[in-house]
XYZ file of C-alpha atoms in Angstrom:
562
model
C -19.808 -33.099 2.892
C -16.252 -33.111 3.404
C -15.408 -30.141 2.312
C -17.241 -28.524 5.495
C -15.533 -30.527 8.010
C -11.511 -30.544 6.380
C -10.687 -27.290 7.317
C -8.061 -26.780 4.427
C -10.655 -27.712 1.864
C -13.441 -25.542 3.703
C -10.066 -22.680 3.394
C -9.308 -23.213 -0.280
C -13.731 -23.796 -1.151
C -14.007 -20.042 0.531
C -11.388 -18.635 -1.081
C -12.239 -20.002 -4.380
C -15.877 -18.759 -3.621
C -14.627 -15.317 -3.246
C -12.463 -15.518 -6.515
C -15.232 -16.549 -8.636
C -17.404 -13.846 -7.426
C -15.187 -11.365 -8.040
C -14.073 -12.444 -11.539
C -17.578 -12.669 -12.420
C -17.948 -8.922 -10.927
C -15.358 -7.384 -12.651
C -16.002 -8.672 -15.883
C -19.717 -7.435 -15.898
C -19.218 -4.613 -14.377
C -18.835 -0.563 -15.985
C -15.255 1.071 -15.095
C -15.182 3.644 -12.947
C -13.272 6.719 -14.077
C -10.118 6.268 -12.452
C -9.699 2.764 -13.320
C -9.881 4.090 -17.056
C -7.414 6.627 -15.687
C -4.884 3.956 -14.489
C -5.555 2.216 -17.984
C -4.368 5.171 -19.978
C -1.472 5.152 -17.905
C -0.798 1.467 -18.487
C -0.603 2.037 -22.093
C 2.929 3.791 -21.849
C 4.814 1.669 -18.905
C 6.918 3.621 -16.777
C 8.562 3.684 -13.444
C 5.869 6.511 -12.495
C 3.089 8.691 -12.672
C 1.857 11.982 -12.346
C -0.683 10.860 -9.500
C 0.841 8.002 -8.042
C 3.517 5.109 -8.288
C 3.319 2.859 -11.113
C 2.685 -0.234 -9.789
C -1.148 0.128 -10.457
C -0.535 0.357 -14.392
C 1.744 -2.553 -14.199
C -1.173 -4.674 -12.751
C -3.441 -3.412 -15.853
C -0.471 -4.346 -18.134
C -0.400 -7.601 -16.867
C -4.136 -7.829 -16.847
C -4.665 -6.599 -20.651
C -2.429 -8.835 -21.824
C -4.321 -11.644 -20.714
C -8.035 -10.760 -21.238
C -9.877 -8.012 -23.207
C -12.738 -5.288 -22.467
C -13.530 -4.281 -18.178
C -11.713 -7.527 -17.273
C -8.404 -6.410 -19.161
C -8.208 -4.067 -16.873
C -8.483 -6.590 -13.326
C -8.066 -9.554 -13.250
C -5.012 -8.699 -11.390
C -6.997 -6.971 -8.718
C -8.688 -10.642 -8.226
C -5.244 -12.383 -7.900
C -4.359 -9.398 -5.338
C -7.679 -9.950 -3.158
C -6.964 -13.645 -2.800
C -3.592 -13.261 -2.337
C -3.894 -10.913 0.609
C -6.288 -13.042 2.100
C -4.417 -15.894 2.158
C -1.478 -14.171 3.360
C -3.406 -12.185 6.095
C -4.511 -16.120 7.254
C -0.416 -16.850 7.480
C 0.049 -13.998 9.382
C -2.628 -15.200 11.952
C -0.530 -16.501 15.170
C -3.161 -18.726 16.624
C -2.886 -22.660 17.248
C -6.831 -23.363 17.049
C -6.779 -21.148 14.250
C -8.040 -23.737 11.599
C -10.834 -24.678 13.666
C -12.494 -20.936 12.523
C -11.873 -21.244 8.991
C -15.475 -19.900 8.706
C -15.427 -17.028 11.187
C -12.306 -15.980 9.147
C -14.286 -15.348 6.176
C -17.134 -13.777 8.191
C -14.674 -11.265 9.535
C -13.388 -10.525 5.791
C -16.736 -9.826 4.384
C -17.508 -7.543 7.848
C -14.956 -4.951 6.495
C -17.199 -3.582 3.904
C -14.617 -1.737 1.796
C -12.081 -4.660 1.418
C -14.874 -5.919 -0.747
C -14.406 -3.190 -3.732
C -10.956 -4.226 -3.964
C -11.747 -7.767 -4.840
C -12.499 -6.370 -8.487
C -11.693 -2.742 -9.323
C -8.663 -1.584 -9.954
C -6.579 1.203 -8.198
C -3.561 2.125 -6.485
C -5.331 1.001 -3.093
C -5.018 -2.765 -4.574
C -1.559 -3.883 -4.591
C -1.200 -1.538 -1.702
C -3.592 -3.986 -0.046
C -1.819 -6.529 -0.964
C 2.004 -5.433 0.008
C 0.955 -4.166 3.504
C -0.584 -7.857 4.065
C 3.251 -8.985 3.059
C 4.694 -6.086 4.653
C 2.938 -7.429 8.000
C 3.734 -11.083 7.189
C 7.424 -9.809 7.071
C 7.944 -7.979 9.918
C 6.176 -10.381 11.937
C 8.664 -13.132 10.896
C 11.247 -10.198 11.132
C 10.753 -10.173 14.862
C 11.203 -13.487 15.377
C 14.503 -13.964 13.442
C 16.293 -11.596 11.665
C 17.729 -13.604 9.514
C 18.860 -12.803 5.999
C 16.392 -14.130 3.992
C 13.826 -12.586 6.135
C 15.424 -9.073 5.942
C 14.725 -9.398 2.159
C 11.243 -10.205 2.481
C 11.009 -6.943 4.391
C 12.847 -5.162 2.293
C 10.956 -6.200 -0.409
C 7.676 -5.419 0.782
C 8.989 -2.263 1.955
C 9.398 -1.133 -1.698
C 6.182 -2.749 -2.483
C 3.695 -1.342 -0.491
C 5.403 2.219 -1.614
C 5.577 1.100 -5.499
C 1.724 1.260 -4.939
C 0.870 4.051 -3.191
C 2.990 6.415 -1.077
C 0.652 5.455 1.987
C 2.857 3.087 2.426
C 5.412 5.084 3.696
C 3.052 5.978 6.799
C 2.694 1.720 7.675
C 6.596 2.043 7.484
C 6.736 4.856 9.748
C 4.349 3.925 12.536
C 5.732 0.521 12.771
C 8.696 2.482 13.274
C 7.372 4.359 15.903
C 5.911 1.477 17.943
C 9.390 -0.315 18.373
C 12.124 2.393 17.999
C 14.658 -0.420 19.261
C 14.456 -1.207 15.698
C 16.613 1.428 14.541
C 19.794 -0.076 16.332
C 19.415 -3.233 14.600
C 21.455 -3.537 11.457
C 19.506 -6.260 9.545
C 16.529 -3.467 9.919
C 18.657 -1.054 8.436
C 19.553 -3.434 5.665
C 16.058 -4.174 5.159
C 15.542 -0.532 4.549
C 18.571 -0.072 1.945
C 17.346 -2.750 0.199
C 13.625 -1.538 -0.120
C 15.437 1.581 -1.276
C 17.745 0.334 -3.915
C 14.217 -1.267 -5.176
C 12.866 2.427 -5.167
C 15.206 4.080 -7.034
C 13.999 3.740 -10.448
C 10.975 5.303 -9.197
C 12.972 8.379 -7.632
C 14.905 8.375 -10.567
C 11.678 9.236 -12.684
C 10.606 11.739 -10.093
C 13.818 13.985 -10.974
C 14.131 13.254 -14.712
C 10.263 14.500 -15.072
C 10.611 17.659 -12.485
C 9.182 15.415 -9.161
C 6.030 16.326 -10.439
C 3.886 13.735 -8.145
C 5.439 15.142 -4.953
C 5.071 18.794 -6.095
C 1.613 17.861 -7.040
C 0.788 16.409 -3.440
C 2.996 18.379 -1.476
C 2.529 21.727 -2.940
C 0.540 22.127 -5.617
C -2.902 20.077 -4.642
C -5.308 22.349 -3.134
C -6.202 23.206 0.022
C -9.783 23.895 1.574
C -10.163 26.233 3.899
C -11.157 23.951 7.216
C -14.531 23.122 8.195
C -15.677 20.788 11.319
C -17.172 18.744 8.666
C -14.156 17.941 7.112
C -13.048 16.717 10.378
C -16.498 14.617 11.388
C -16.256 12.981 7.444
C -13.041 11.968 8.498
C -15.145 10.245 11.347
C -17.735 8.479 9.430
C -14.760 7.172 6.952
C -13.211 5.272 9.709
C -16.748 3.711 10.203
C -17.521 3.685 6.505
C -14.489 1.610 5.535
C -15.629 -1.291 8.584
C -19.297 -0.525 7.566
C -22.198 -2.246 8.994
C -20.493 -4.148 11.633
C -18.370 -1.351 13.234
C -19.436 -1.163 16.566
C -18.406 -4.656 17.506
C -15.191 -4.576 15.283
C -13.971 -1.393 17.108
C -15.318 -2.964 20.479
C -13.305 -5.771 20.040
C -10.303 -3.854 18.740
C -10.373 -1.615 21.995
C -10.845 -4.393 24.106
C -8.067 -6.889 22.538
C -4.510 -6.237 24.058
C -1.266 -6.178 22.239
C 0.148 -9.519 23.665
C 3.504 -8.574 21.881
C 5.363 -6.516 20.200
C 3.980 -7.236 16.476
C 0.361 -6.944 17.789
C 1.218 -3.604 19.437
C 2.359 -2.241 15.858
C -1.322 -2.970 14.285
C -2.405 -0.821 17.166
C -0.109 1.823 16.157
C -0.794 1.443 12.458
C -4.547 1.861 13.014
C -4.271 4.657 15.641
C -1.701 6.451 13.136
C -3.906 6.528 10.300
C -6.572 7.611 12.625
C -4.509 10.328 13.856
C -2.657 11.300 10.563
C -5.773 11.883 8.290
C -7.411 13.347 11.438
C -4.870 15.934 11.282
C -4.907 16.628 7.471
C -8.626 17.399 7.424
C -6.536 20.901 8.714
C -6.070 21.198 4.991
C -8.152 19.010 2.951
C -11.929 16.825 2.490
C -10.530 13.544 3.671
C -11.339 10.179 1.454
C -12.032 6.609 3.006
C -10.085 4.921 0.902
C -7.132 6.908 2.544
C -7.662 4.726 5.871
C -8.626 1.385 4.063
C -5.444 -0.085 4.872
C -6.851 0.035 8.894
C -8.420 -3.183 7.894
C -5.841 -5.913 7.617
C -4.115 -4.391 10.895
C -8.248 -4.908 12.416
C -8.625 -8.359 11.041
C -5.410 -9.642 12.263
C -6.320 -7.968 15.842
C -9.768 -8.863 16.148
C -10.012 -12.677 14.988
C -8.548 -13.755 18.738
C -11.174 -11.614 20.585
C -14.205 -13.372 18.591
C -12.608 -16.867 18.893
C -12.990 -16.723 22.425
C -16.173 -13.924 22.911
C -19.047 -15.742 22.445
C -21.507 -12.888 22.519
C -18.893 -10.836 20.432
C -18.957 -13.186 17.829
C -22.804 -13.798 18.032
C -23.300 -10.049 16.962
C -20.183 -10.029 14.807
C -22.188 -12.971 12.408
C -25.494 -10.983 12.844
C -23.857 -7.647 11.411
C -21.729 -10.070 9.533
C -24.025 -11.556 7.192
C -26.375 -8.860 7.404
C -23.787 -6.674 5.183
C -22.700 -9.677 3.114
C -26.797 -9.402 2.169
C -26.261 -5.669 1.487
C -23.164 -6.190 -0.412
C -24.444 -9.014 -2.863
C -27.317 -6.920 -3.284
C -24.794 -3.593 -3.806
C -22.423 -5.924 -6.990
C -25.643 -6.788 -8.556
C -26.600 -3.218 -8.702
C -23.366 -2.130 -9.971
C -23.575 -4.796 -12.838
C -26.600 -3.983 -14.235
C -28.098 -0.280 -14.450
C -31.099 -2.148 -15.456
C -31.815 -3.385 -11.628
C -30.366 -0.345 -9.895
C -32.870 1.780 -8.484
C -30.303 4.653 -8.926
C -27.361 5.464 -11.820
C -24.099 4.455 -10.453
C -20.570 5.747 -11.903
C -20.347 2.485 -13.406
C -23.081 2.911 -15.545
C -22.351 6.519 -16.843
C -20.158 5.557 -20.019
C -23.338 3.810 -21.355
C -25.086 6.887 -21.047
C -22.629 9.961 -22.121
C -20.169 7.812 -24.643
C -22.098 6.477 -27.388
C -24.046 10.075 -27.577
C -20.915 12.373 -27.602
C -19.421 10.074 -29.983
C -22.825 10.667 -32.232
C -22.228 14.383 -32.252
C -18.764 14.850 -32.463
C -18.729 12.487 -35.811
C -15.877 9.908 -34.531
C -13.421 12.829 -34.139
C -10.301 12.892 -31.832
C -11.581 15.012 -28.535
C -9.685 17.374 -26.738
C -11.302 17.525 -23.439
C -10.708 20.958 -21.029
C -9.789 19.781 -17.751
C -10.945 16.574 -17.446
C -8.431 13.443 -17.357
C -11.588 11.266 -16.506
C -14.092 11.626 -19.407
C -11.185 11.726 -21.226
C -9.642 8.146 -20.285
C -13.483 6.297 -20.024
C -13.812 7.661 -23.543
C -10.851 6.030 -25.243
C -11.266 2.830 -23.192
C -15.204 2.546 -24.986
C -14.622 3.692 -28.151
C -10.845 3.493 -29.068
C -10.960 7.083 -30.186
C -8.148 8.855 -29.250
C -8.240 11.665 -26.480
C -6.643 14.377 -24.611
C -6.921 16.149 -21.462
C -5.917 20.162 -21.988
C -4.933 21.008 -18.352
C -6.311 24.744 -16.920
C -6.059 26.591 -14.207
C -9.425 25.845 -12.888
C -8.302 22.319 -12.526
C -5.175 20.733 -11.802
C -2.564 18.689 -14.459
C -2.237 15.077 -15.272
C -0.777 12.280 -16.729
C -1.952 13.986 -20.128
C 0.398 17.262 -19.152
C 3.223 14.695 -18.641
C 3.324 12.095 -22.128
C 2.824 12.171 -25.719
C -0.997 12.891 -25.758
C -0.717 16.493 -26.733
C 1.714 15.759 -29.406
C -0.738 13.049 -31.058
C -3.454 15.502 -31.768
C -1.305 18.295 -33.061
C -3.004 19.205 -36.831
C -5.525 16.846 -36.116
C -8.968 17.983 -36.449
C -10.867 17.309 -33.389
C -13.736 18.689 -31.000
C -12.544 20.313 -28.056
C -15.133 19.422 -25.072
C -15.598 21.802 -21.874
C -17.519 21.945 -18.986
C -16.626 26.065 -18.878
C -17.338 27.578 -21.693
C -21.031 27.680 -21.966
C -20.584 29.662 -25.460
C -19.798 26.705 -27.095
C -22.770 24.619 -28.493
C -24.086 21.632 -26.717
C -22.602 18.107 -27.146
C -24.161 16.012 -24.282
C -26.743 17.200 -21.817
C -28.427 14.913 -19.794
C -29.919 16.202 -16.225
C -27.765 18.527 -14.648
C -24.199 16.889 -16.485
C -23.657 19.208 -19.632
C -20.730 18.963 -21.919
C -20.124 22.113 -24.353
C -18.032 21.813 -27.287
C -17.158 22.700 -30.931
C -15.036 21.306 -33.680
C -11.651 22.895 -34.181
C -9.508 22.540 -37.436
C -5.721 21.952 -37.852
C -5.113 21.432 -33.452
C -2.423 23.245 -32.155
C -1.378 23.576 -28.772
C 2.238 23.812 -26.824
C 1.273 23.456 -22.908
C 4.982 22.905 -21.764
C 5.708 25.918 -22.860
C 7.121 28.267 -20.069
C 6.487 31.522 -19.200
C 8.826 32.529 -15.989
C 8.723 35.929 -14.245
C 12.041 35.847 -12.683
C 11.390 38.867 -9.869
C 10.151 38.004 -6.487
C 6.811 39.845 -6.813
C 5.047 41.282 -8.996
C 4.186 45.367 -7.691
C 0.729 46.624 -9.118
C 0.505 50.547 -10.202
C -3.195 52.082 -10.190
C -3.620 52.423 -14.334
C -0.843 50.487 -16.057
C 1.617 47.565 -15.189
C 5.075 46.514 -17.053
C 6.842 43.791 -16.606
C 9.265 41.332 -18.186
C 9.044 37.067 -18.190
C 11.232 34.817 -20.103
C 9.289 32.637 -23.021
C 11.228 29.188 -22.985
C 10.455 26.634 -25.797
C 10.797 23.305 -24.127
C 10.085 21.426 -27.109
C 12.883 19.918 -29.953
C 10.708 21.800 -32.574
C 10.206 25.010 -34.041
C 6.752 26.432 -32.378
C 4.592 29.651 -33.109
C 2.367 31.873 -31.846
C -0.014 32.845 -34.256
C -3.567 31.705 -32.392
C -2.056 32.106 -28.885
C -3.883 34.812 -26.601
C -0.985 35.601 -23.902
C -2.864 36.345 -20.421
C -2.334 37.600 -17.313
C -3.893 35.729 -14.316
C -4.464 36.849 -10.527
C -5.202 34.309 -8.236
C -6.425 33.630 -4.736
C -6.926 31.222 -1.930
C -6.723 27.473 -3.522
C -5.523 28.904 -6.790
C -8.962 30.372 -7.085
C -8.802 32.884 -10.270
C -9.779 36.468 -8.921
C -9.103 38.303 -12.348
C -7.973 37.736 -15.970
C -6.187 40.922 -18.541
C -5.355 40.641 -21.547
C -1.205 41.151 -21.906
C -0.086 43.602 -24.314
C 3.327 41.964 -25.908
C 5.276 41.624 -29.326
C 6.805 38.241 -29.615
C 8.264 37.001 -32.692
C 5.661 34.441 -34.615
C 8.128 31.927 -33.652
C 10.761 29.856 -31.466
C 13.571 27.929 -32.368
C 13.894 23.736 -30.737
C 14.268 25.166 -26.691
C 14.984 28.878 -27.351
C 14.732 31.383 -24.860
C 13.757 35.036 -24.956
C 12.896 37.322 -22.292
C 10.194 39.155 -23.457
C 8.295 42.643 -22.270
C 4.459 42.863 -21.577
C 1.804 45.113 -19.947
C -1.347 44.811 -18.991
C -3.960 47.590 -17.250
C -5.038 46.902 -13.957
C -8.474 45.230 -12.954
C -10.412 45.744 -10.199
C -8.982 43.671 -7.129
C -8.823 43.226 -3.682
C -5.444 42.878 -1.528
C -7.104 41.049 1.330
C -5.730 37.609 1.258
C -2.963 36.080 -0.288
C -2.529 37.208 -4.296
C -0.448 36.528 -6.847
C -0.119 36.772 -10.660
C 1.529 34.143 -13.184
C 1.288 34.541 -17.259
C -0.734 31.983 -18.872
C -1.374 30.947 -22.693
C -4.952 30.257 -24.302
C -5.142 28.276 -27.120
C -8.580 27.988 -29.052
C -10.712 29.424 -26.688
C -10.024 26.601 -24.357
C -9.282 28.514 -21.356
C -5.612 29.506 -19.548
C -3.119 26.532 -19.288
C -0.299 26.118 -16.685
C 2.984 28.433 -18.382
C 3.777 30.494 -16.103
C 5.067 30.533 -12.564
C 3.207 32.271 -9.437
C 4.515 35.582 -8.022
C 3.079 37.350 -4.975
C 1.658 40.425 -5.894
C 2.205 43.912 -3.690
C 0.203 47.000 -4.344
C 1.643 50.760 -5.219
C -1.863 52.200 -4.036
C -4.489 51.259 -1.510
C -6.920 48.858 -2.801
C -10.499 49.251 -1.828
C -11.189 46.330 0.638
C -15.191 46.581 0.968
């Protein structure tokens, strides 16, 4: 056939091939949570996120408008994938390139986690896609600096960060690998340019409080470090290659950087290596952190097995080993009725339609739990809200109009904590608790601030003053609010909860202010460790929301440490 011996046909039949696949994948194929996540977000456009920049929800924009149900959601992600491929295959520098049209696809289906991003949907995806330009850029950058191609790197400068703020680390080890770069001008310009792109985006940050670099900076938790943490972070730089890692990372160790360009992928995939190596100081690393490794690996690697025989011998045996794996792992995510196991794509089928059974169709107010809360509106068009707690973190639900659509509604709130609450979905060890509540009211943007540096504990009985700031353009009261007082720990762990002892007026004016004095009588705690106190607000027995600030906490007396 001629379509295995033209080269550009056998190029465009492959890439079709993979295209295909993929839309047929994604169209049969459950969401996963945070895909439903990204949806909700893509439902009120914006410049950003809580989580992450915005150009994720833009994709699912782009893709609803075209198609309904999973496939709303990516078809964009399928454009991305074969995009990136055929860009990565532009960026290849290699005159008998066309000759290997084949081995080029054998490489792409060796790095076992580019695969998922053929047809979900996530951040990761048009990061995927704007490094693959990024690379193509710079590349071209090098070789002339001219002003169109100064654009082009400005451009996928912004890009790559527009999807994910990973992309500020490809930025900076590029950076790092040819410093001569900061004394040219057209790099500089590149830069401003990429910048003047961002700015809508950093414009958001301040107008909503920064809250996505507060939440990864500052507020996100940290674990206390564990070897393991470390060794995961390990088996996610194999994980991400998968089955054919020994001879990808042989032949990445053994290929030289020929020039400058080709010594950047090294840095790129050292850096990530290095950087995420480092954070496991502070955190359970993710392999989808390091993902982006694998365009810098494909671009390095497809020399070496173009002229190692025995290289690429092993490289096809591994090769299409995996591919076997992975066509058998898409048909298992399709259809729970072939999987041997439940996957996360088949959950909705399970939990939905019975939670909407016992909750009678009604709005749900979920505690804590952005996920369940975004799968369910997807499946049933019921509408939803997360209620962020202190035993979790906050969301894109904290940040738009969600609250403010259930407020009188009558709903069911739904809670993994309270196991008081009667039983809405229980199936093996998942349980969801829950109960109907009447006439929903709650005001989480409230603030409660305690303007002192610390907080000093007496042995019996604590005062205190904090300042109770409406923040909405609406009268609010205070009639089912329990006002509490919160000590917590390491991670934000709560140690102990009292009850505060206050008189507040039933009401507040549109953004009034009043400083208000409380008391509460002192639990039982320990002073080992970092503590500190905030005020928090319960509404309907739904556990303590985010109002108030953290102080440190200091002790009058000697605590009993044992």
């Amino acid at each position: 056939m001629k379509i295995f011996t033209n080269p550009r046909q056998q190029f465009v039949f492959f890439l079709l091939l993979f295209f295909v696949i993929n839309i047929f994948q994604g169209a049969f194929t459950g969401l996963l949570a945070d895909e439903a996540y990204y949806w909700v977000w893509s439902l009120e456009l914006a410049f950003g996120y809580f989580d992450h920049p915005p150009l994720v929800a833009l994709w699912i924009k782009i893709s609803d408008l075209l198609f309904d149900g999973e496939f709303g959601l990516r078809f964009m992600s399928t454009i991305s994938f074969s995009l990136m491929l055929w860009v990565i295959w532009l960026t290849i520098d290699f005159k008998d390139k066309w000759r290997y049209v084949t081995l080029y696809f054998l490489l792409i289906v060796s790095m076992a986690m580019l695969q998922v991003f053929g047809f979900i949907i996530t951040p990761d995806t048009p990061l995927l896609l704007f490094t693959a330009l990024f690379l193509l850029a710079y590349k071209r950058f090098l070789l002339s600096d001219r002003f169109i191609n100064t654009l082009f790197l400005g451009f996928s400068m912004a890009g790559m960060i527009y999807s994910k703020y990973h992309g500020i680390l490809v930025i900076g080890f590029v950076i790092i690998s040819h410093w001569k770069l900061l004394k040219n001008k057209r790099f500089w310009l590149a830069g401003l340019f990429g910048f003047l792109l961002f700015i809508p985006h950093l414009l958001w940050q301040y107008e909503n409080d920064f809250p996505s670099f507060l939440y990864h900076l500052k507020e996100r938790g940290r674990d206390p470090y564990t070897i393991m943490n470390s060794l995961l972070h390990f088996v996610n730089m194999i994980a991400v290659v998968g089955l054919t890692f020994p001879v990808v990372y042989f032949a990445f160790f053994k290929q030289k950087a020929q020039n400058q360009f080709e010594l950047s992928l090294k840095y790129i995939v050292y850096g990530f290596f290095v950087f995420f190596l480092i954070s496991t100081y502070k955190s359970q690393p993710q392999a989808q952190w390091v993902v982006i490794i694998l365009i810098p690996l494909i671009l390095l690697t497809f020399q070496f097995f173009v002229k190692n025989q025995k290289a690429r011998k092993w490289l096809t045996i591994l090769g299409c080993t995996q591919l076997v794996i992975i066509l058998i792992a898409r048909i298992f995510l399709a259809s729970p009725q072939l999987s041997p196991i439940t996957l996360e794509t088949h959950l909705p089928q399970l939990w939905v339609p019975e939670l909407k059974k016992n909750t009678e169709g009604k709005p749900i107010v979920f505690v804590n739990s952005y996920s369940k809360a975004s799968v369910y509106r997807f499946y049933t068009g019921i509408k939803t809200h997360s209620y962020s707690v202190l035993r979790g973190r906050k969301s894109q639900y904290f940040l738009n109009d969600f609250e403010a659509n259930m407020q009188g509604e009558h709903v069911y709130g739904a809670t993994y904590y309270n196991k008081n609450f009667p039983i809405l979905y229980k199936k093996n060890n998942s349980v969801i608790y829950g109960k109907p509540i009447s006439n929903y009211y709650t005001f989480e943007k409230v603030k409660c601030l305690i303007e002192s540096d610390n907080i000093t504990i007496k042995k019996t009985k604590n005062e205190f003053q904090f300042k109770l700031i409406n923040t909405y353009a609406k009268n609010i009261t205070f009639g089912q609010v329990r006002f509490i007082g919160v000590f917590q720990g390491f991670r934000n762990k709560i140690i102990a909860k009292v009850p505060l002892e206050i008189e507040f007026p039933q009401s507040l004016g549109p953004h009034e202010e009043l400083v208000l004095n409380a008391s509460f009588k002192t639990p039982e705690l320990n002073s080992d460790g970092d503590l500190s106190f905030r005020v928090a607000l319960e509404f309907n027995d739904l556990l303590e929301g985010f109002q108030g600030n953290k102080v440190p906490v200091t002790f009058e007396y000697i605590t009993d440490n044992n």
